[in-house]
Amino acid sequence: MKTIDELLHEGVEGKRVFVRADLNVPLDGTTITDDGRIRAVVPTVKALADAGARVVVASHLGRPKGAPDPAFSLAPAAARLGELLGADVAFATDTVGDSATETVAGLGNGQVAVLENLRFNPGETSKDDAERGAFADRLAALADLYVGDGFGAVHRKHASVYDLPARLPHAAGYLIATEVGVLKKLTDDVKRPYAVALGGAKVSDKLGVIDHLLERADRILIGGGMAYTFLKAQGHEVGISLLQEDQVPVVQEYLARAKERGVEFVLPVDVLVSPEFPDLKTKAPANPTTVAADAIPADEEGLDIGPETRKLYASKLADAATVFWNGPMGVFEHPDYAEGTKAVAQALVDSPAFTVVGGGDSAAAVRILGFDENAFGHISTGGGASLEYLEGKTLPGLAALED
């Protein structure tokens, strides 16, 4: 895989460089609530601009239906990128139309432009190779070189991620190089003990990575909504907690495999429960109660791991040499259910291990809960991409960057 440093060494002055970034940031109206993904691409964009390239940044945001939707405009992200670069950033109000053509044509050496949301064009996400290829052809007309740096999208077979690199000389940006390097430390050259903490809502989202980790991890800690399917698999009452009943047999199989292989599965010993889901807008007090994990009332819902589980999980992470964490331990967006996620994050901060936060809600939680990002070994920008890499899948966006 060619690196951006090789590209810079060959010279990019005066050349139009298409940077596929991941500017898919959370918005409250037009206000960015977490700019982590924008900050992550700044080193690549700045290096190209400083070398005299004419930088064309493109990304998706949200899931518009293949047509323009003001709610998903990248204009706020473009403005924030300009602030972080300390330079004016032009903004094209379309992807391959007149505005994009004129905006790119108007760039001087060292200047940067951002195109409007790629998913405003149906060709970006089309499953039809011809339609996707036609959109990639139009994008290719805007550039001389391609740099892939949107790690959060590399598991998608989309036009700007998969088809466009085949049409232009290409290289991996700094972010993708860093992300892949980190993931190799979790797969190819793992320092042990290797502990994994998995949370989030649905166990079905994590089955593939659990299957893969059963061959590699020494210890797997389970929290979040997915924990209740595991507790059910052990025969416990889970009340009205989030449950994927159809996944219980698979979970039982995984628990049996873990026992055979000597992989330690660690499940909650106590949980916070309530008969009602908390109001995440007003953050009104929820007044949860703590119960043993095998004594959840039939009419209540588990919403976070309890205090004894927090201590248990911290102890299980303390002696690890490598830790991967993906998924919150509870409904961390509400202060009454944030302590479990906070405890796992703090355990990673306190650990001398190489610690990786696997993107998505975990990365958001780190920032929302006020942790210093530099206290972790690495915070990924792509939760889904990280999980699929750890499952051993071929990621289209990475395959496309290989020579």
C-alpha positions as a LaTeX table, in Angstrom:
\begin{tabular}{lrrr}
\hline
Residue & $x$ (\AA) & $y$ (\AA) & $z$ (\AA) \\
\hline
Met1 & 0.00 & 0.00 & 0.00 \\
Lys2 & 1.55 & 3.28 & $-1.10$ \\
Thr3 & 1.80 & 5.91 & 1.62 \\
Ile4 & 1.17 & 9.61 & 1.47 \\
Asp5 & 4.83 & 10.23 & 2.30 \\
Glu6 & 5.79 & 8.45 & $-0.93$ \\
Leu7 & 3.27 & 10.58 & $-2.80$ \\
Leu8 & 4.69 & 13.76 & $-1.27$ \\
His9 & 8.22 & 12.67 & $-2.15$ \\
Glu10 & 7.20 & 12.25 & $-5.79$ \\
Gly11 & 5.73 & 15.76 & $-5.72$ \\
Val12 & 2.16 & 17.02 & $-5.62$ \\
Glu13 & 2.61 & 20.73 & $-6.29$ \\
Gly14 & $-0.10$ & 22.02 & $-8.60$ \\
Lys15 & $-1.86$ & 18.65 & $-8.70$ \\
Arg16 & $-5.49$ & 18.14 & $-7.73$ \\
Val17 & $-5.55$ & 15.59 & $-4.92$ \\
Phe18 & $-8.88$ & 14.00 & $-4.03$ \\
Val19 & $-8.91$ & 13.14 & $-0.31$ \\
Arg20 & $-11.66$ & 10.73 & 0.71 \\
Ala21 & $-12.09$ & 11.74 & 4.34 \\
Asp22 & $-14.60$ & 10.76 & 6.98 \\
Leu23 & $-16.31$ & 13.97 & 8.09 \\
Asn24 & $-19.38$ & 12.07 & 9.29 \\
Val25 & $-19.67$ & 14.03 & 12.53 \\
Pro26 & $-22.68$ & 14.27 & 14.86 \\
Leu27 & $-24.71$ & 17.45 & 14.43 \\
Asp28 & $-27.22$ & 19.28 & 16.59 \\
Gly29 & $-28.84$ & 21.31 & 13.83 \\
Thr30 & $-25.77$ & 22.91 & 12.27 \\
Thr31 & $-23.63$ & 22.63 & 15.42 \\
Ile32 & $-20.96$ & 19.92 & 15.46 \\
Thr33 & $-21.07$ & 18.12 & 18.81 \\
Asp34 & $-17.90$ & 16.06 & 18.30 \\
Asp35 & $-15.26$ & 17.11 & 15.75 \\
Gly36 & $-12.93$ & 14.15 & 16.34 \\
Arg37 & $-13.20$ & 12.81 & 12.80 \\
Ile38 & $-12.47$ & 16.20 & 11.28 \\
Arg39 & $-9.40$ & 16.65 & 13.47 \\
Ala40 & $-8.24$ & 13.17 & 12.45 \\
Val41 & $-7.88$ & 14.08 & 8.76 \\
Val42 & $-6.15$ & 17.44 & 9.33 \\
Pro43 & $-2.57$ & 16.06 & 9.21 \\
Thr44 & $-3.16$ & 14.56 & 5.76 \\
Val45 & $-4.90$ & 17.63 & 4.35 \\
Lys46 & $-2.31$ & 20.00 & 5.83 \\
Ala47 & 0.63 & 17.99 & 4.51 \\
Leu48 & $-0.80$ & 18.03 & 0.99 \\
Ala49 & $-1.67$ & 21.73 & 1.11 \\
Asp50 & 1.74 & 22.64 & 2.51 \\
Ala51 & 3.30 & 20.72 & $-0.41$ \\
Gly52 & 1.36 & 22.86 & $-2.89$ \\
Ala53 & $-1.40$ & 20.44 & $-3.82$ \\
Arg54 & $-4.89$ & 21.60 & $-4.71$ \\
Val55 & $-6.81$ & 19.53 & $-2.17$ \\
Val56 & $-10.35$ & 18.32 & $-2.84$ \\
Val57 & $-11.87$ & 16.81 & 0.32 \\
Ala58 & $-14.95$ & 14.62 & 0.03 \\
Ser59 & $-17.01$ & 12.66 & 2.52 \\
His60 & $-20.44$ & 11.36 & 3.40 \\
Leu61 & $-22.52$ & 12.49 & 6.37 \\
Gly62 & $-25.46$ & 10.54 & 7.73 \\
Arg63 & $-27.80$ & 8.55 & 5.52 \\
Pro64 & $-29.60$ & 10.80 & 3.06 \\
Lys65 & $-31.64$ & 8.97 & 0.43 \\
Gly66 & $-29.43$ & 9.68 & $-2.57$ \\
Ala67 & $-30.68$ & 13.24 & $-2.92$ \\
Pro68 & $-29.78$ & 16.62 & $-1.43$ \\
Asp69 & $-31.03$ & 17.12 & 2.13 \\
Pro70 & $-30.02$ & 20.28 & 4.05 \\
Ala71 & $-30.05$ & 18.33 & 7.33 \\
Phe72 & $-27.04$ & 16.35 & 6.09 \\
Ser73 & $-25.03$ & 19.15 & 4.51 \\
Leu74 & $-21.26$ & 19.09 & 4.99 \\
Ala75 & $-21.13$ & 22.89 & 5.18 \\
Pro76 & $-20.59$ & 22.90 & 8.98 \\
Ala77 & $-17.79$ & 20.31 & 8.62 \\
Ala78 & $-16.13$ & 22.38 & 5.89 \\
Ala79 & $-16.21$ & 25.46 & 8.11 \\
Arg80 & $-14.71$ & 23.52 & 11.03 \\
Leu81 & $-11.98$ & 22.08 & 8.80 \\
Gly82 & $-11.06$ & 25.62 & 7.81 \\
Glu83 & $-10.83$ & 26.64 & 11.47 \\
Leu84 & $-8.57$ & 23.69 & 12.26 \\
Leu85 & $-6.35$ & 24.38 & 9.25 \\
Gly86 & $-6.27$ & 28.10 & 9.96 \\
Ala87 & $-7.10$ & 28.77 & 6.31 \\
Asp88 & $-10.06$ & 29.45 & 4.08 \\
Val89 & $-11.75$ & 26.32 & 2.78 \\
Ala90 & $-13.96$ & 26.59 & $-0.28$ \\
Phe91 & $-17.24$ & 24.69 & $-0.31$ \\
Ala92 & $-18.95$ & 23.20 & $-3.35$ \\
Thr93 & $-22.71$ & 22.94 & $-3.00$ \\
Asp94 & $-22.85$ & 19.74 & $-5.07$ \\
Thr95 & $-20.67$ & 16.67 & $-5.66$ \\
Val96 & $-19.97$ & 16.51 & $-9.40$ \\
Gly97 & $-22.07$ & 19.35 & $-10.78$ \\
Asp98 & $-21.31$ & 22.93 & $-11.79$ \\
Ser99 & $-20.43$ & 24.08 & $-8.28$ \\
Ala100 & $-17.93$ & 21.24 & $-7.77$ \\
Thr101 & $-16.34$ & 21.82 & $-11.18$ \\
Glu102 & $-16.04$ & 25.58 & $-10.66$ \\
Thr103 & $-14.84$ & 25.30 & $-7.08$ \\
Val104 & $-12.09$ & 22.84 & $-7.93$ \\
Ala105 & $-11.08$ & 24.85 & $-10.99$ \\
Gly106 & $-10.75$ & 27.92 & $-8.79$ \\
Leu107 & $-8.27$ & 26.35 & $-6.39$ \\
Gly108 & $-4.72$ & 27.62 & $-6.29$ \\
Asn109 & $-1.69$ & 25.70 & $-5.08$ \\
Gly110 & $-2.00$ & 24.93 & $-1.37$ \\
Gln111 & $-5.72$ & 25.64 & $-1.25$ \\
Val112 & $-8.47$ & 23.33 & $-0.01$ \\
Ala113 & $-12.08$ & 22.72 & $-1.03$ \\
Val114 & $-14.78$ & 20.44 & 0.40 \\
Leu115 & $-17.45$ & 18.89 & $-1.80$ \\
Glu116 & $-21.04$ & 18.50 & $-0.64$ \\
Asn117 & $-22.17$ & 15.19 & 0.88 \\
Leu118 & $-21.28$ & 12.36 & $-1.50$ \\
Arg119 & $-24.41$ & 10.47 & $-0.54$ \\
Phe120 & $-26.54$ & 13.20 & $-2.10$ \\
Asn121 & $-25.76$ & 11.30 & $-5.31$ \\
Pro122 & $-27.33$ & 7.81 & $-5.59$ \\
Gly123 & $-24.24$ & 6.55 & $-7.43$ \\
Glu124 & $-22.14$ & 6.74 & $-4.25$ \\
Thr125 & $-23.88$ & 3.89 & $-2.45$ \\
Ser126 & $-25.43$ & 2.03 & $-5.40$ \\
Lys127 & $-25.11$ & $-1.75$ & $-5.47$ \\
Asp128 & $-25.08$ & $-1.56$ & $-9.28$ \\
Asp129 & $-21.46$ & $-1.57$ & $-10.43$ \\
Ala130 & $-22.21$ & 0.48 & $-13.53$ \\
Glu131 & $-24.06$ & 3.23 & $-11.67$ \\
Arg132 & $-21.38$ & 3.38 & $-9.00$ \\
Gly133 & $-18.66$ & 3.38 & $-11.66$ \\
Ala134 & $-20.30$ & 6.23 & $-13.57$ \\
Phe135 & $-20.28$ & 8.37 & $-10.44$ \\
Ala136 & $-16.65$ & 7.44 & $-9.79$ \\
Asp137 & $-15.79$ & 8.53 & $-13.35$ \\
Arg138 & $-17.26$ & 11.97 & $-12.70$ \\
Leu139 & $-15.40$ & 12.27 & $-9.40$ \\
Ala140 & $-12.17$ & 11.21 & $-11.10$ \\
Ala141 & $-12.54$ & 14.10 & $-13.54$ \\
Leu142 & $-12.04$ & 16.46 & $-10.60$ \\
Ala143 & $-8.62$ & 15.12 & $-9.61$ \\
Asp144 & $-5.20$ & 13.90 & $-10.65$ \\
Leu145 & $-4.42$ & 11.81 & $-7.55$ \\
Tyr146 & $-6.39$ & 9.99 & $-4.86$ \\
Val147 & $-5.65$ & 9.72 & $-1.14$ \\
Gly148 & $-7.81$ & 7.43 & 0.97 \\
Asp149 & $-8.07$ & 8.68 & 4.55 \\
Gly150 & $-11.67$ & 7.97 & 5.55 \\
Phe151 & $-11.10$ & 4.94 & 7.74 \\
Gly152 & $-14.68$ & 5.00 & 9.04 \\
Ala153 & $-15.90$ & 4.17 & 5.52 \\
Val154 & $-13.34$ & 1.60 & 4.29 \\
His155 & $-15.70$ & $-1.29$ & 5.00 \\
Arg156 & $-18.16$ & 0.13 & 2.46 \\
Lys157 & $-18.06$ & $-0.76$ & $-1.24$ \\
His158 & $-18.96$ & 2.78 & $-2.25$ \\
Ala159 & $-17.92$ & 4.75 & $-5.32$ \\
Ser160 & $-15.56$ & 7.18 & $-3.58$ \\
Val161 & $-14.07$ & 4.44 & $-1.40$ \\
Tyr162 & $-13.76$ & 1.45 & $-3.73$ \\
Asp163 & $-14.21$ & 2.47 & $-7.38$ \\
Leu164 & $-12.46$ & 5.84 & $-7.49$ \\
Pro165 & $-8.98$ & 4.62 & $-6.41$ \\
Ala166 & $-8.97$ & 2.28 & $-9.44$ \\
Arg167 & $-9.27$ & 5.34 & $-11.68$ \\
Leu168 & $-6.46$ & 7.45 & $-10.22$ \\
Pro169 & $-2.94$ & 6.97 & $-8.85$ \\
His170 & $-3.60$ & 6.38 & $-5.17$ \\
Ala171 & $-2.10$ & 6.28 & $-1.69$ \\
Ala172 & $-3.17$ & 5.88 & 1.93 \\
Gly173 & $-3.35$ & 8.95 & 4.12 \\
Tyr174 & $-1.86$ & 9.28 & 7.59 \\
Leu175 & $-5.06$ & 8.31 & 9.39 \\
Ile176 & $-5.58$ & 5.06 & 7.49 \\
Ala177 & $-1.91$ & 4.15 & 7.89 \\
Thr178 & $-2.19$ & 4.71 & 11.64 \\
Glu179 & $-5.47$ & 2.80 & 11.98 \\
Val180 & $-4.18$ & $-0.22$ & 10.06 \\
Gly181 & $-0.95$ & $-0.22$ & 12.06 \\
Val182 & $-2.91$ & $-0.29$ & 15.30 \\
Leu183 & $-5.23$ & $-3.05$ & 14.14 \\
Lys184 & $-2.27$ & $-5.19$ & 13.16 \\
Lys185 & $-1.13$ & $-4.95$ & 16.77 \\
Leu186 & $-4.50$ & $-6.46$ & 17.72 \\
Thr187 & $-4.28$ & $-9.30$ & 15.22 \\
Asp188 & $-0.74$ & $-10.13$ & 14.06 \\
Asp189 & 1.58 & $-9.27$ & 16.94 \\
Val190 & $-0.47$ & $-9.18$ & 20.12 \\
Lys191 & 1.16 & $-8.65$ & 23.49 \\
Arg192 & $-0.53$ & $-10.78$ & 26.17 \\
Pro193 & $-2.64$ & $-10.96$ & 28.21 \\
Tyr194 & $-5.05$ & $-9.65$ & 25.58 \\
Ala195 & $-8.33$ & $-8.39$ & 27.05 \\
Val196 & $-11.35$ & $-7.24$ & 25.08 \\
Ala197 & $-14.31$ & $-5.26$ & 26.45 \\
Leu198 & $-17.41$ & $-5.33$ & 24.25 \\
Gly199 & $-20.63$ & $-3.44$ & 24.79 \\
Gly200 & $-23.35$ & $-1.77$ & 22.78 \\
Ala201 & $-26.95$ & $-2.61$ & 22.13 \\
Lys202 & $-27.10$ & $-5.70$ & 19.93 \\
Val203 & $-25.15$ & $-8.91$ & 20.35 \\
Ser204 & $-25.77$ & $-9.65$ & 16.65 \\
Asp205 & $-23.51$ & $-6.69$ & 15.76 \\
Lys206 & $-20.63$ & $-8.29$ & 17.60 \\
Leu207 & $-21.02$ & $-12.02$ & 16.82 \\
Gly208 & $-18.47$ & $-11.98$ & 14.02 \\
Val209 & $-15.80$ & $-10.27$ & 16.08 \\
Ile210 & $-16.48$ & $-12.49$ & 19.10 \\
Asp211 & $-16.13$ & $-15.56$ & 16.89 \\
His212 & $-12.76$ & $-14.27$ & 15.66 \\
Leu213 & $-11.57$ & $-13.20$ & 19.12 \\
Leu214 & $-12.27$ & $-16.62$ & 20.60 \\
Glu215 & $-9.17$ & $-17.72$ & 18.69 \\
Arg216 & $-7.05$ & $-14.77$ & 19.83 \\
Ala217 & $-8.14$ & $-13.07$ & 23.06 \\
Asp218 & $-7.38$ & $-14.26$ & 26.57 \\
Arg219 & $-10.32$ & $-12.53$ & 28.22 \\
Ile220 & $-13.59$ & $-11.05$ & 26.92 \\
Leu221 & $-15.73$ & $-8.72$ & 29.05 \\
Ile222 & $-19.36$ & $-8.17$ & 28.03 \\
Gly223 & $-21.55$ & $-5.16$ & 28.88 \\
Gly224 & $-24.23$ & $-2.93$ & 27.39 \\
Gly225 & $-27.52$ & $-4.14$ & 25.99 \\
Met226 & $-25.85$ & $-7.20$ & 24.49 \\
Ala227 & $-25.04$ & $-8.51$ & 27.99 \\
Tyr228 & $-28.66$ & $-9.49$ & 28.58 \\
Thr229 & $-28.62$ & $-12.01$ & 25.74 \\
Phe230 & $-25.59$ & $-13.58$ & 27.41 \\
Leu231 & $-27.34$ & $-13.62$ & 30.79 \\
Lys232 & $-30.39$ & $-15.18$ & 29.16 \\
Ala233 & $-28.12$ & $-17.80$ & 27.58 \\
Gln234 & $-27.04$ & $-18.71$ & 31.11 \\
Gly235 & $-30.67$ & $-19.21$ & 32.07 \\
His236 & $-31.24$ & $-15.95$ & 33.96 \\
Glu237 & $-34.34$ & $-13.73$ & 33.97 \\
Val238 & $-33.60$ & $-10.46$ & 32.17 \\
Gly239 & $-36.95$ & $-8.71$ & 32.59 \\
Ile240 & $-37.73$ & $-6.21$ & 29.85 \\
Ser241 & $-34.03$ & $-5.66$ & 29.08 \\
Leu242 & $-32.83$ & $-5.54$ & 25.51 \\
Leu243 & $-32.77$ & $-9.14$ & 24.34 \\
Gln244 & $-32.13$ & $-10.91$ & 21.05 \\
Glu245 & $-33.84$ & $-14.20$ & 21.78 \\
Asp246 & $-32.88$ & $-15.68$ & 18.41 \\
Gln247 & $-29.18$ & $-15.25$ & 19.24 \\
Val248 & $-29.31$ & $-17.19$ & 22.53 \\
Pro249 & $-28.26$ & $-20.54$ & 20.95 \\
Val250 & $-25.28$ & $-18.89$ & 19.21 \\
Val251 & $-24.22$ & $-17.21$ & 22.45 \\
Gln252 & $-24.47$ & $-20.51$ & 24.31 \\
Glu253 & $-22.22$ & $-22.07$ & 21.67 \\
Tyr254 & $-19.68$ & $-19.25$ & 22.07 \\
Leu255 & $-19.66$ & $-19.62$ & 25.85 \\
Ala256 & $-19.01$ & $-23.35$ & 25.45 \\
Arg257 & $-16.20$ & $-22.72$ & 22.93 \\
Ala258 & $-14.62$ & $-20.15$ & 25.22 \\
Lys259 & $-14.56$ & $-22.67$ & 28.06 \\
Glu260 & $-12.97$ & $-25.31$ & 25.83 \\
Arg261 & $-10.28$ & $-22.91$ & 24.62 \\
Gly262 & $-9.56$ & $-21.40$ & 28.03 \\
Val263 & $-10.82$ & $-17.94$ & 27.04 \\
Glu264 & $-12.29$ & $-16.20$ & 30.07 \\
Phe265 & $-15.77$ & $-14.74$ & 29.49 \\
Val266 & $-16.62$ & $-12.11$ & 32.11 \\
Leu267 & $-20.29$ & $-11.15$ & 32.46 \\
Pro268 & $-21.98$ & $-8.62$ & 34.78 \\
Val269 & $-22.55$ & $-9.71$ & 38.36 \\
Asp270 & $-24.89$ & $-6.78$ & 39.10 \\
Val271 & $-26.81$ & $-4.25$ & 37.01 \\
Leu272 & $-28.73$ & $-1.01$ & 37.35 \\
Val273 & $-32.40$ & $-1.48$ & 36.54 \\
Ser274 & $-35.49$ & 0.66 & 36.10 \\
Pro275 & $-39.05$ & 0.08 & 34.87 \\
Glu276 & $-38.59$ & 2.96 & 32.41 \\
Phe277 & $-36.00$ & 3.98 & 29.86 \\
Pro278 & $-34.45$ & 7.35 & 30.87 \\
Asp279 & $-35.24$ & 10.64 & 29.17 \\
Leu280 & $-32.07$ & 11.43 & 27.27 \\
Lys281 & $-33.16$ & 14.95 & 26.34 \\
Thr282 & $-34.01$ & 16.37 & 29.75 \\
Lys283 & $-31.62$ & 14.05 & 31.66 \\
Ala284 & $-34.23$ & 13.96 & 34.42 \\
Pro285 & $-33.17$ & 11.80 & 37.41 \\
Ala286 & $-33.92$ & 8.15 & 36.69 \\
Asn287 & $-33.45$ & 6.75 & 40.22 \\
Pro288 & $-32.30$ & 3.26 & 39.21 \\
Thr289 & $-31.87$ & 0.40 & 41.64 \\
Thr290 & $-29.02$ & $-2.10$ & 41.75 \\
Val291 & $-29.77$ & $-5.82$ & 41.61 \\
Ala292 & $-27.75$ & $-8.98$ & 41.13 \\
Ala293 & $-27.39$ & $-9.93$ & 37.47 \\
Asp294 & $-29.30$ & $-13.14$ & 38.12 \\
Ala295 & $-32.14$ & $-11.34$ & 39.93 \\
Ile296 & $-33.48$ & $-8.79$ & 37.41 \\
Pro297 & $-37.18$ & $-8.17$ & 38.12 \\
Ala298 & $-39.53$ & $-9.35$ & 35.35 \\
Asp299 & $-40.92$ & $-5.83$ & 34.85 \\
Glu300 & $-37.62$ & $-3.90$ & 34.87 \\
Glu301 & $-34.88$ & $-3.18$ & 32.35 \\
Gly302 & $-31.13$ & $-3.40$ & 32.82 \\
Leu303 & $-29.49$ & $-0.13$ & 31.74 \\
Asp304 & $-25.93$ & $-0.23$ & 33.05 \\
Ile305 & $-23.47$ & $-2.52$ & 34.79 \\
Gly306 & $-23.51$ & $-2.22$ & 38.58 \\
Pro307 & $-20.82$ & $-1.13$ & 41.07 \\
Glu308 & $-19.51$ & $-4.65$ & 41.75 \\
Thr309 & $-19.23$ & $-5.31$ & 38.02 \\
Arg310 & $-17.33$ & $-2.05$ & 37.57 \\
Lys311 & $-14.77$ & $-3.19$ & 40.15 \\
Leu312 & $-14.62$ & $-6.65$ & 38.58 \\
Tyr313 & $-14.05$ & $-5.31$ & 35.07 \\
Ala314 & $-11.40$ & $-2.86$ & 36.25 \\
Ser315 & $-9.53$ & $-5.74$ & 37.89 \\
Lys316 & $-9.80$ & $-7.88$ & 34.75 \\
Leu317 & $-8.29$ & $-5.09$ & 32.66 \\
Ala318 & $-5.58$ & $-4.06$ & 35.12 \\
Asp319 & $-3.07$ & $-6.80$ & 34.29 \\
Ala320 & $-3.59$ & $-6.86$ & 30.52 \\
Ala321 & $-0.83$ & $-5.98$ & 28.08 \\
Thr322 & $-3.27$ & $-5.24$ & 25.24 \\
Val323 & $-6.85$ & $-3.97$ & 25.58 \\
Phe324 & $-9.45$ & $-3.39$ & 22.87 \\
Trp325 & $-12.73$ & $-1.73$ & 23.87 \\
Asn326 & $-15.75$ & $-1.31$ & 21.62 \\
Gly327 & $-19.22$ & $-0.37$ & 22.84 \\
Pro328 & $-20.54$ & 1.38 & 25.96 \\
Met329 & $-21.46$ & $-0.56$ & 29.09 \\
Gly330 & $-24.83$ & 1.16 & 29.47 \\
Val331 & $-26.92$ & 4.15 & 28.45 \\
Phe332 & $-23.96$ & 6.48 & 29.00 \\
Glu333 & $-25.81$ & 9.48 & 27.52 \\
His334 & $-27.74$ & 9.72 & 30.83 \\
Pro335 & $-25.70$ & 10.56 & 33.95 \\
Asp336 & $-27.44$ & 7.91 & 36.05 \\
Tyr337 & $-26.26$ & 5.19 & 33.66 \\
Ala338 & $-22.83$ & 6.50 & 32.69 \\
Glu339 & $-20.77$ & 5.03 & 35.52 \\
Gly340 & $-20.22$ & 1.63 & 33.89 \\
Thr341 & $-18.83$ & 3.12 & 30.69 \\
Lys342 & $-16.82$ & 5.62 & 32.73 \\
Ala343 & $-15.32$ & 2.80 & 34.82 \\
Val344 & $-14.13$ & 0.89 & 31.74 \\
Ala345 & $-12.67$ & 4.05 & 30.22 \\
Gln346 & $-10.90$ & 4.84 & 33.50 \\
Ala347 & $-9.53$ & 1.30 & 33.65 \\
Leu348 & $-7.97$ & 1.81 & 30.22 \\
Val349 & $-6.51$ & 5.15 & 31.32 \\
Asp350 & $-5.02$ & 3.54 & 34.44 \\
Ser351 & $-3.65$ & 0.53 & 32.56 \\
Pro352 & $-0.03$ & 0.33 & 31.36 \\
Ala353 & $-1.33$ & $-1.77$ & 28.45 \\
Phe354 & $-1.54$ & $-0.77$ & 24.81 \\
Thr355 & $-5.16$ & 0.43 & 24.81 \\
Val356 & $-7.42$ & 0.86 & 21.78 \\
Val357 & $-10.86$ & 2.45 & 21.81 \\
Gly358 & $-12.74$ & 1.02 & 18.84 \\
Gly359 & $-14.54$ & 4.08 & 17.51 \\
Gly360 & $-18.28$ & 4.68 & 17.36 \\
Asp361 & $-20.10$ & 5.21 & 20.64 \\
Ser362 & $-17.00$ & 4.26 & 22.63 \\
Ala363 & $-15.01$ & 7.13 & 21.12 \\
Ala364 & $-17.98$ & 9.47 & 21.64 \\
Ala365 & $-18.25$ & 8.37 & 25.27 \\
Val366 & $-14.59$ & 9.12 & 25.90 \\
Arg367 & $-15.12$ & 12.70 & 24.79 \\
Ile368 & $-18.57$ & 13.20 & 26.31 \\
Leu369 & $-17.41$ & 11.88 & 29.68 \\
Gly370 & $-14.45$ & 14.25 & 29.67 \\
Phe371 & $-11.46$ & 11.93 & 29.32 \\
Asp372 & $-8.16$ & 13.10 & 27.89 \\
Glu373 & $-7.89$ & 11.43 & 24.49 \\
Asn374 & $-4.12$ & 11.29 & 24.83 \\
Ala375 & $-4.49$ & 8.98 & 27.83 \\
Phe376 & $-5.42$ & 6.12 & 25.46 \\
Gly377 & $-3.08$ & 4.31 & 23.13 \\
His378 & $-5.38$ & 4.91 & 20.17 \\
Ile379 & $-8.94$ & 6.05 & 19.58 \\
Ser380 & $-10.24$ & 4.72 & 16.28 \\
Thr381 & $-12.38$ & 6.82 & 13.97 \\
Gly382 & $-14.22$ & 3.78 & 12.62 \\
Gly383 & $-16.16$ & 1.43 & 14.87 \\
Gly384 & $-17.69$ & $-0.69$ & 12.12 \\
Ala385 & $-14.47$ & $-0.77$ & 10.11 \\
Ser386 & $-12.44$ & $-1.78$ & 13.16 \\
Leu387 & $-14.81$ & $-4.63$ & 14.00 \\
Glu388 & $-14.85$ & $-5.96$ & 10.44 \\
Tyr389 & $-11.04$ & $-5.86$ & 10.31 \\
Leu390 & $-10.88$ & $-7.81$ & 13.57 \\
Glu391 & $-13.34$ & $-10.31$ & 12.10 \\
Gly392 & $-10.77$ & $-11.00$ & 9.39 \\
Lys393 & $-12.88$ & $-9.55$ & 6.60 \\
Thr394 & $-11.43$ & $-7.91$ & 3.50 \\
Leu395 & $-12.32$ & $-4.22$ & 3.65 \\
Pro396 & $-13.10$ & $-2.82$ & 0.17 \\
Gly397 & $-11.53$ & 0.58 & 0.86 \\
Leu398 & $-8.26$ & $-0.96$ & 2.00 \\
Ala399 & $-8.17$ & $-3.49$ & $-0.82$ \\
Ala400 & $-8.62$ & $-0.63$ & $-3.30$ \\
Leu401 & $-5.52$ & 1.12 & $-1.97$ \\
Glu402 & $-3.29$ & $-1.90$ & $-2.49$ \\
Asp403 & $-1.09$ & $-1.70$ & $-5.57$ \\
\hline
\end{tabular}
